[in-house]
Amino acid sequence: MADGIPTVDAAAARRVLEERARALCRPLQVEEEPGETVELVVLSLGQERYGVDVSHVVEIQPLPNLTPVPGISPVWAGLVNLRGSLCPVLDLRRYLSMQAQDAVDGRNGDGKLVLVSGAGLSVGLLVDEVPGVRRVPAAEIGPALSAAPGGSSEIVRGLTADLVTVLDVEAMLRDRSLAVRHEPSEGEAER
């Protein structure tokens, strides 16, 4: 030892560094529960929480300029322009027949837009917030409550232990009640 500094054998230092390198190179062993898991994007509508499978979510963003479209069902909040493509926006609160108290007003830029894709369509969902993404064991998704708020039972896959209602995006986008039907007026029919 010179001047109080310990001398290090070069071979010993090399062995220690190699051991550390091997330890760091090992793959992480993530402890997963056996069985299938479902990754859900959690959507907030007032006090209610809904989840949609992350595989159907294309993007999430603050609601851009929403343009209402007159003469269509009130479940449709309007249209947004996303990078040059027009996207219809479904007011999820109205679609699920929830009360409008504390509802976001998409025209003021309130809320979030969750762009989902399924059944050959891409639709924006107007929601209050997107608190996060959760991984839930598929076995823990129980049947939906018979008194679940709004919507038809076909679009509800089930309910998690902490009361997140899991929605089936494919079934929702196949719902015939969402179709916009245009009935030509007399003047249009003659053209």
PDB file of C-alpha atoms in Angstrom:
ATOM      1  CA  MET A   1       0.000   0.000   0.000  1.00  0.00           C
ATOM      2  CA  ALA A   2       1.563   3.276  -1.079  1.00  0.00           C
ATOM      3  CA  ASP A   3       0.482   6.456   0.651  1.00  0.00           C
ATOM      4  CA  GLY A   4      -2.682   4.808   2.102  1.00  0.00           C
ATOM      5  CA  ILE A   5      -4.040   3.778  -1.313  1.00  0.00           C
ATOM      6  CA  PRO A   6      -4.550   0.032  -1.661  1.00  0.00           C
ATOM      7  CA  THR A   7      -2.914  -1.588  -4.663  1.00  0.00           C
ATOM      8  CA  VAL A   8      -5.183  -3.622  -6.864  1.00  0.00           C
ATOM      9  CA  ASP A   9      -4.072  -6.719  -8.649  1.00  0.00           C
ATOM     10  CA  ALA A  10      -4.875  -6.189 -12.340  1.00  0.00           C
ATOM     11  CA  ALA A  11      -6.036  -9.813 -12.763  1.00  0.00           C
ATOM     12  CA  ALA A  12      -8.379  -9.548  -9.738  1.00  0.00           C
ATOM     13  CA  ALA A  13      -9.848  -6.287 -11.046  1.00  0.00           C
ATOM     14  CA  ARG A  14     -10.405  -7.866 -14.448  1.00  0.00           C
ATOM     15  CA  ARG A  15     -12.232 -10.862 -12.843  1.00  0.00           C
ATOM     16  CA  VAL A  16     -14.507  -8.529 -10.851  1.00  0.00           C
ATOM     17  CA  LEU A  17     -15.351  -6.471 -13.939  1.00  0.00           C
ATOM     18  CA  GLU A  18     -16.070  -9.605 -15.991  1.00  0.00           C
ATOM     19  CA  GLU A  19     -18.389 -10.952 -13.270  1.00  0.00           C
ATOM     20  CA  ARG A  20     -20.260  -7.651 -13.185  1.00  0.00           C
ATOM     21  CA  ALA A  21     -20.524  -7.622 -16.984  1.00  0.00           C
ATOM     22  CA  ARG A  22     -21.962 -11.170 -17.002  1.00  0.00           C
ATOM     23  CA  ALA A  23     -24.467 -10.229 -14.292  1.00  0.00           C
ATOM     24  CA  LEU A  24     -25.614  -7.183 -16.247  1.00  0.00           C
ATOM     25  CA  CYS A  25     -25.907  -9.153 -19.503  1.00  0.00           C
ATOM     26  CA  ARG A  26     -28.363 -11.690 -18.073  1.00  0.00           C
ATOM     27  CA  PRO A  27     -31.933 -11.107 -19.265  1.00  0.00           C
ATOM     28  CA  LEU A  28     -34.274  -9.673 -16.687  1.00  0.00           C
ATOM     29  CA  GLN A  29     -36.515 -12.254 -15.152  1.00  0.00           C
ATOM     30  CA  VAL A  30     -39.881 -10.596 -14.912  1.00  0.00           C
ATOM     31  CA  GLU A  31     -42.163 -12.501 -12.634  1.00  0.00           C
ATOM     32  CA  GLU A  32     -45.361 -12.928 -14.601  1.00  0.00           C
ATOM     33  CA  GLU A  33     -48.395 -14.639 -13.283  1.00  0.00           C
ATOM     34  CA  PRO A  34     -49.180 -17.759 -15.256  1.00  0.00           C
ATOM     35  CA  GLY A  35     -51.955 -17.294 -17.775  1.00  0.00           C
ATOM     36  CA  GLU A  36     -52.998 -14.733 -20.308  1.00  0.00           C
ATOM     37  CA  THR A  37     -53.016 -11.030 -19.504  1.00  0.00           C
ATOM     38  CA  VAL A  38     -54.874  -8.204 -21.169  1.00  0.00           C
ATOM     39  CA  GLU A  39     -53.360  -4.757 -21.481  1.00  0.00           C
ATOM     40  CA  LEU A  40     -56.027  -2.073 -21.116  1.00  0.00           C
ATOM     41  CA  VAL A  41     -56.015   1.639 -21.815  1.00  0.00           C
ATOM     42  CA  VAL A  42     -58.127   3.083 -19.002  1.00  0.00           C
ATOM     43  CA  LEU A  43     -60.611   5.792 -20.012  1.00  0.00           C
ATOM     44  CA  SER A  44     -62.272   8.108 -17.528  1.00  0.00           C
ATOM     45  CA  LEU A  45     -65.810   9.445 -17.912  1.00  0.00           C
ATOM     46  CA  GLY A  46     -66.625  11.330 -14.731  1.00  0.00           C
ATOM     47  CA  GLN A  47     -66.365   8.837 -11.879  1.00  0.00           C
ATOM     48  CA  GLU A  48     -66.664   5.818 -14.192  1.00  0.00           C
ATOM     49  CA  ARG A  49     -63.648   3.956 -15.564  1.00  0.00           C
ATOM     50  CA  TYR A  50     -63.638   1.976 -18.797  1.00  0.00           C
ATOM     51  CA  GLY A  51     -60.906  -0.076 -20.392  1.00  0.00           C
ATOM     52  CA  VAL A  52     -60.206  -0.889 -24.035  1.00  0.00           C
ATOM     53  CA  ASP A  53     -57.646  -3.377 -25.282  1.00  0.00           C
ATOM     54  CA  VAL A  54     -54.421  -1.558 -26.109  1.00  0.00           C
ATOM     55  CA  SER A  55     -54.196  -3.440 -29.428  1.00  0.00           C
ATOM     56  CA  HIS A  56     -57.142  -1.354 -30.708  1.00  0.00           C
ATOM     57  CA  VAL A  57     -55.713   2.020 -29.633  1.00  0.00           C
ATOM     58  CA  VAL A  58     -53.892   3.887 -32.399  1.00  0.00           C
ATOM     59  CA  GLU A  59     -53.106   7.082 -30.499  1.00  0.00           C
ATOM     60  CA  ILE A  60     -54.146   9.305 -27.612  1.00  0.00           C
ATOM     61  CA  GLN A  61     -53.940  13.079 -27.733  1.00  0.00           C
ATOM     62  CA  PRO A  62     -55.549  16.253 -26.451  1.00  0.00           C
ATOM     63  CA  LEU A  63     -58.703  16.882 -28.407  1.00  0.00           C
ATOM     64  CA  PRO A  64     -57.843  18.930 -31.498  1.00  0.00           C
ATOM     65  CA  ASN A  65     -60.358  21.336 -33.042  1.00  0.00           C
ATOM     66  CA  LEU A  66     -63.649  19.463 -33.100  1.00  0.00           C
ATOM     67  CA  THR A  67     -66.110  20.419 -35.806  1.00  0.00           C
ATOM     68  CA  PRO A  68     -69.742  19.519 -35.068  1.00  0.00           C
ATOM     69  CA  VAL A  69     -71.729  18.013 -37.922  1.00  0.00           C
ATOM     70  CA  PRO A  70     -75.391  19.076 -37.996  1.00  0.00           C
ATOM     71  CA  GLY A  71     -78.145  16.561 -38.572  1.00  0.00           C
ATOM     72  CA  ILE A  72     -76.437  13.431 -37.250  1.00  0.00           C
ATOM     73  CA  SER A  73     -77.044  11.403 -34.122  1.00  0.00           C
ATOM     74  CA  PRO A  74     -75.997  13.196 -30.910  1.00  0.00           C
ATOM     75  CA  VAL A  75     -73.652  10.300 -30.062  1.00  0.00           C
ATOM     76  CA  TRP A  76     -71.343  11.721 -32.716  1.00  0.00           C
ATOM     77  CA  ALA A  77     -69.485  14.739 -31.325  1.00  0.00           C
ATOM     78  CA  GLY A  78     -68.227  15.743 -34.763  1.00  0.00           C
ATOM     79  CA  LEU A  79     -65.101  15.479 -36.901  1.00  0.00           C
ATOM     80  CA  VAL A  80     -61.420  16.228 -36.328  1.00  0.00           C
ATOM     81  CA  ASN A  81     -58.630  16.656 -38.826  1.00  0.00           C
ATOM     82  CA  LEU A  82     -55.745  14.357 -37.903  1.00  0.00           C
ATOM     83  CA  ARG A  83     -52.766  15.024 -40.166  1.00  0.00           C
ATOM     84  CA  GLY A  84     -54.985  15.615 -43.198  1.00  0.00           C
ATOM     85  CA  SER A  85     -57.493  12.822 -42.572  1.00  0.00           C
ATOM     86  CA  LEU A  86     -60.996  13.453 -41.270  1.00  0.00           C
ATOM     87  CA  CYS A  87     -61.858  11.286 -38.298  1.00  0.00           C
ATOM     88  CA  PRO A  88     -65.342  10.910 -36.796  1.00  0.00           C
ATOM     89  CA  VAL A  89     -65.476  11.423 -33.014  1.00  0.00           C
ATOM     90  CA  LEU A  90     -67.849   9.374 -30.893  1.00  0.00           C
ATOM     91  CA  ASP A  91     -68.945  10.961 -27.625  1.00  0.00           C
ATOM     92  CA  LEU A  92     -68.473   7.881 -25.446  1.00  0.00           C
ATOM     93  CA  ARG A  93     -70.513   9.393 -22.610  1.00  0.00           C
ATOM     94  CA  ARG A  94     -73.565   9.820 -24.851  1.00  0.00           C
ATOM     95  CA  TYR A  95     -73.058   6.467 -26.537  1.00  0.00           C
ATOM     96  CA  LEU A  96     -73.094   4.734 -23.145  1.00  0.00           C
ATOM     97  CA  SER A  97     -76.230   6.720 -22.168  1.00  0.00           C
ATOM     98  CA  MET A  98     -74.495   8.389 -19.234  1.00  0.00           C
ATOM     99  CA  GLN A  99     -75.738  11.607 -17.680  1.00  0.00           C
ATOM    100  CA  ALA A 100     -74.119  14.724 -19.071  1.00  0.00           C
ATOM    101  CA  GLN A 101     -73.177  16.258 -15.698  1.00  0.00           C
ATOM    102  CA  ASP A 102     -69.544  17.404 -15.709  1.00  0.00           C
ATOM    103  CA  ALA A 103     -69.258  16.298 -19.336  1.00  0.00           C
ATOM    104  CA  VAL A 104     -66.402  17.620 -21.409  1.00  0.00           C
ATOM    105  CA  ASP A 105     -67.261  19.982 -24.221  1.00  0.00           C
ATOM    106  CA  GLY A 106     -65.235  18.887 -27.213  1.00  0.00           C
ATOM    107  CA  ARG A 107     -65.711  22.220 -28.961  1.00  0.00           C
ATOM    108  CA  ASN A 108     -63.709  23.948 -26.216  1.00  0.00           C
ATOM    109  CA  GLY A 109     -60.820  21.507 -26.571  1.00  0.00           C
ATOM    110  CA  ASP A 110     -61.696  19.831 -23.273  1.00  0.00           C
ATOM    111  CA  GLY A 111     -61.118  16.117 -22.954  1.00  0.00           C
ATOM    112  CA  LYS A 112     -58.954  13.623 -24.733  1.00  0.00           C
ATOM    113  CA  LEU A 113     -59.235  11.941 -28.091  1.00  0.00           C
ATOM    114  CA  VAL A 114     -58.526   8.209 -28.132  1.00  0.00           C
ATOM    115  CA  LEU A 115     -58.241   7.008 -31.714  1.00  0.00           C
ATOM    116  CA  VAL A 116     -59.305   3.359 -31.896  1.00  0.00           C
ATOM    117  CA  SER A 117     -59.391   0.968 -34.799  1.00  0.00           C
ATOM    118  CA  GLY A 118     -61.539  -2.119 -35.247  1.00  0.00           C
ATOM    119  CA  ALA A 119     -64.143  -3.699 -37.506  1.00  0.00           C
ATOM    120  CA  GLY A 120     -62.438  -2.000 -40.474  1.00  0.00           C
ATOM    121  CA  LEU A 121     -62.982   1.496 -39.053  1.00  0.00           C
ATOM    122  CA  SER A 122     -60.993   4.153 -37.227  1.00  0.00           C
ATOM    123  CA  VAL A 123     -62.972   6.312 -34.819  1.00  0.00           C
ATOM    124  CA  GLY A 124     -61.998   8.847 -32.190  1.00  0.00           C
ATOM    125  CA  LEU A 125     -63.488   8.408 -28.724  1.00  0.00           C
ATOM    126  CA  LEU A 126     -64.172  11.581 -26.750  1.00  0.00           C
ATOM    127  CA  VAL A 127     -63.349  10.925 -23.083  1.00  0.00           C
ATOM    128  CA  ASP A 128     -62.605  13.061 -20.021  1.00  0.00           C
ATOM    129  CA  GLU A 129     -59.163  11.652 -19.237  1.00  0.00           C
ATOM    130  CA  VAL A 130     -56.866   8.711 -19.922  1.00  0.00           C
ATOM    131  CA  PRO A 131     -55.376   7.847 -16.513  1.00  0.00           C
ATOM    132  CA  GLY A 132     -53.068   5.155 -17.840  1.00  0.00           C
ATOM    133  CA  VAL A 133     -52.475   1.658 -19.115  1.00  0.00           C
ATOM    134  CA  ARG A 134     -52.937  -1.449 -16.965  1.00  0.00           C
ATOM    135  CA  ARG A 135     -52.150  -5.114 -17.371  1.00  0.00           C
ATOM    136  CA  VAL A 136     -54.917  -7.334 -16.020  1.00  0.00           C
ATOM    137  CA  PRO A 137     -54.937 -11.139 -15.899  1.00  0.00           C
ATOM    138  CA  ALA A 138     -57.693 -12.292 -18.251  1.00  0.00           C
ATOM    139  CA  ALA A 139     -58.989 -14.636 -15.567  1.00  0.00           C
ATOM    140  CA  GLU A 140     -59.679 -11.635 -13.309  1.00  0.00           C
ATOM    141  CA  ILE A 141     -62.117 -10.046 -15.761  1.00  0.00           C
ATOM    142  CA  GLY A 142     -65.486 -11.091 -14.425  1.00  0.00           C
ATOM    143  CA  PRO A 143     -68.918 -10.820 -15.961  1.00  0.00           C
ATOM    144  CA  ALA A 144     -70.432  -7.361 -16.329  1.00  0.00           C
ATOM    145  CA  LEU A 145     -72.883  -6.168 -13.732  1.00  0.00           C
ATOM    146  CA  SER A 146     -76.453  -6.239 -14.972  1.00  0.00           C
ATOM    147  CA  ALA A 147     -76.805  -2.624 -13.870  1.00  0.00           C
ATOM    148  CA  ALA A 148     -73.639  -1.420 -15.625  1.00  0.00           C
ATOM    149  CA  PRO A 149     -74.136   2.155 -16.794  1.00  0.00           C
ATOM    150  CA  GLY A 150     -75.450   2.571 -20.312  1.00  0.00           C
ATOM    151  CA  GLY A 151     -74.685   0.796 -23.527  1.00  0.00           C
ATOM    152  CA  SER A 152     -75.722  -2.610 -24.693  1.00  0.00           C
ATOM    153  CA  SER A 153     -74.371  -5.719 -23.066  1.00  0.00           C
ATOM    154  CA  GLU A 154     -72.776  -6.821 -26.367  1.00  0.00           C
ATOM    155  CA  ILE A 155     -70.080  -4.154 -26.125  1.00  0.00           C
ATOM    156  CA  VAL A 156     -69.110  -4.970 -22.535  1.00  0.00           C
ATOM    157  CA  ARG A 157     -66.564  -7.788 -22.167  1.00  0.00           C
ATOM    158  CA  GLY A 158     -66.608  -7.719 -18.391  1.00  0.00           C
ATOM    159  CA  LEU A 159     -65.545  -6.000 -15.205  1.00  0.00           C
ATOM    160  CA  THR A 160     -62.194  -5.991 -13.401  1.00  0.00           C
ATOM    161  CA  ALA A 161     -61.833  -6.423  -9.645  1.00  0.00           C
ATOM    162  CA  ASP A 162     -61.429  -2.651  -9.200  1.00  0.00           C
ATOM    163  CA  LEU A 163     -64.585  -1.929 -11.259  1.00  0.00           C
ATOM    164  CA  VAL A 164     -63.112  -0.984 -14.622  1.00  0.00           C
ATOM    165  CA  THR A 165     -65.689  -1.890 -17.271  1.00  0.00           C
ATOM    166  CA  VAL A 166     -63.886  -3.559 -20.177  1.00  0.00           C
ATOM    167  CA  LEU A 167     -65.340  -2.546 -23.553  1.00  0.00           C
ATOM    168  CA  ASP A 168     -65.162  -4.598 -26.746  1.00  0.00           C
ATOM    169  CA  VAL A 169     -64.038  -2.122 -29.431  1.00  0.00           C
ATOM    170  CA  GLU A 170     -64.818  -4.509 -32.305  1.00  0.00           C
ATOM    171  CA  ALA A 171     -68.409  -5.000 -31.136  1.00  0.00           C
ATOM    172  CA  MET A 172     -68.825  -1.279 -30.462  1.00  0.00           C
ATOM    173  CA  LEU A 173     -67.696  -0.279 -33.956  1.00  0.00           C
ATOM    174  CA  ARG A 174     -69.975  -2.912 -35.518  1.00  0.00           C
ATOM    175  CA  ASP A 175     -72.998  -1.463 -33.684  1.00  0.00           C
ATOM    176  CA  ARG A 176     -75.573  -0.589 -36.342  1.00  0.00           C
ATOM    177  CA  SER A 177     -76.899   2.299 -34.246  1.00  0.00           C
ATOM    178  CA  LEU A 178     -73.686   4.190 -35.018  1.00  0.00           C
ATOM    179  CA  ALA A 179     -74.306   4.157 -38.770  1.00  0.00           C
ATOM    180  CA  VAL A 180     -74.999   7.577 -40.229  1.00  0.00           C
ATOM    181  CA  ARG A 181     -77.792   7.288 -42.744  1.00  0.00           C
ATOM    182  CA  HIS A 182     -78.354  10.056 -45.211  1.00  0.00           C
ATOM    183  CA  GLU A 183     -81.875  10.374 -46.539  1.00  0.00           C
ATOM    184  CA  PRO A 184     -81.839  12.550 -49.663  1.00  0.00           C
ATOM    185  CA  SER A 185     -84.205  15.476 -49.669  1.00  0.00           C
ATOM    186  CA  GLU A 186     -86.603  15.939 -52.576  1.00  0.00           C
ATOM    187  CA  GLY A 187     -84.245  18.325 -54.342  1.00  0.00           C
ATOM    188  CA  GLU A 188     -81.295  15.931 -54.061  1.00  0.00           C
ATOM    189  CA  ALA A 189     -83.295  12.931 -55.268  1.00  0.00           C
ATOM    190  CA  GLU A 190     -84.121  14.670 -58.588  1.00  0.00           C
ATOM    191  CA  ARG A 191     -80.490  15.351 -59.497  1.00  0.00           C
TER     192      ARG A 191
END
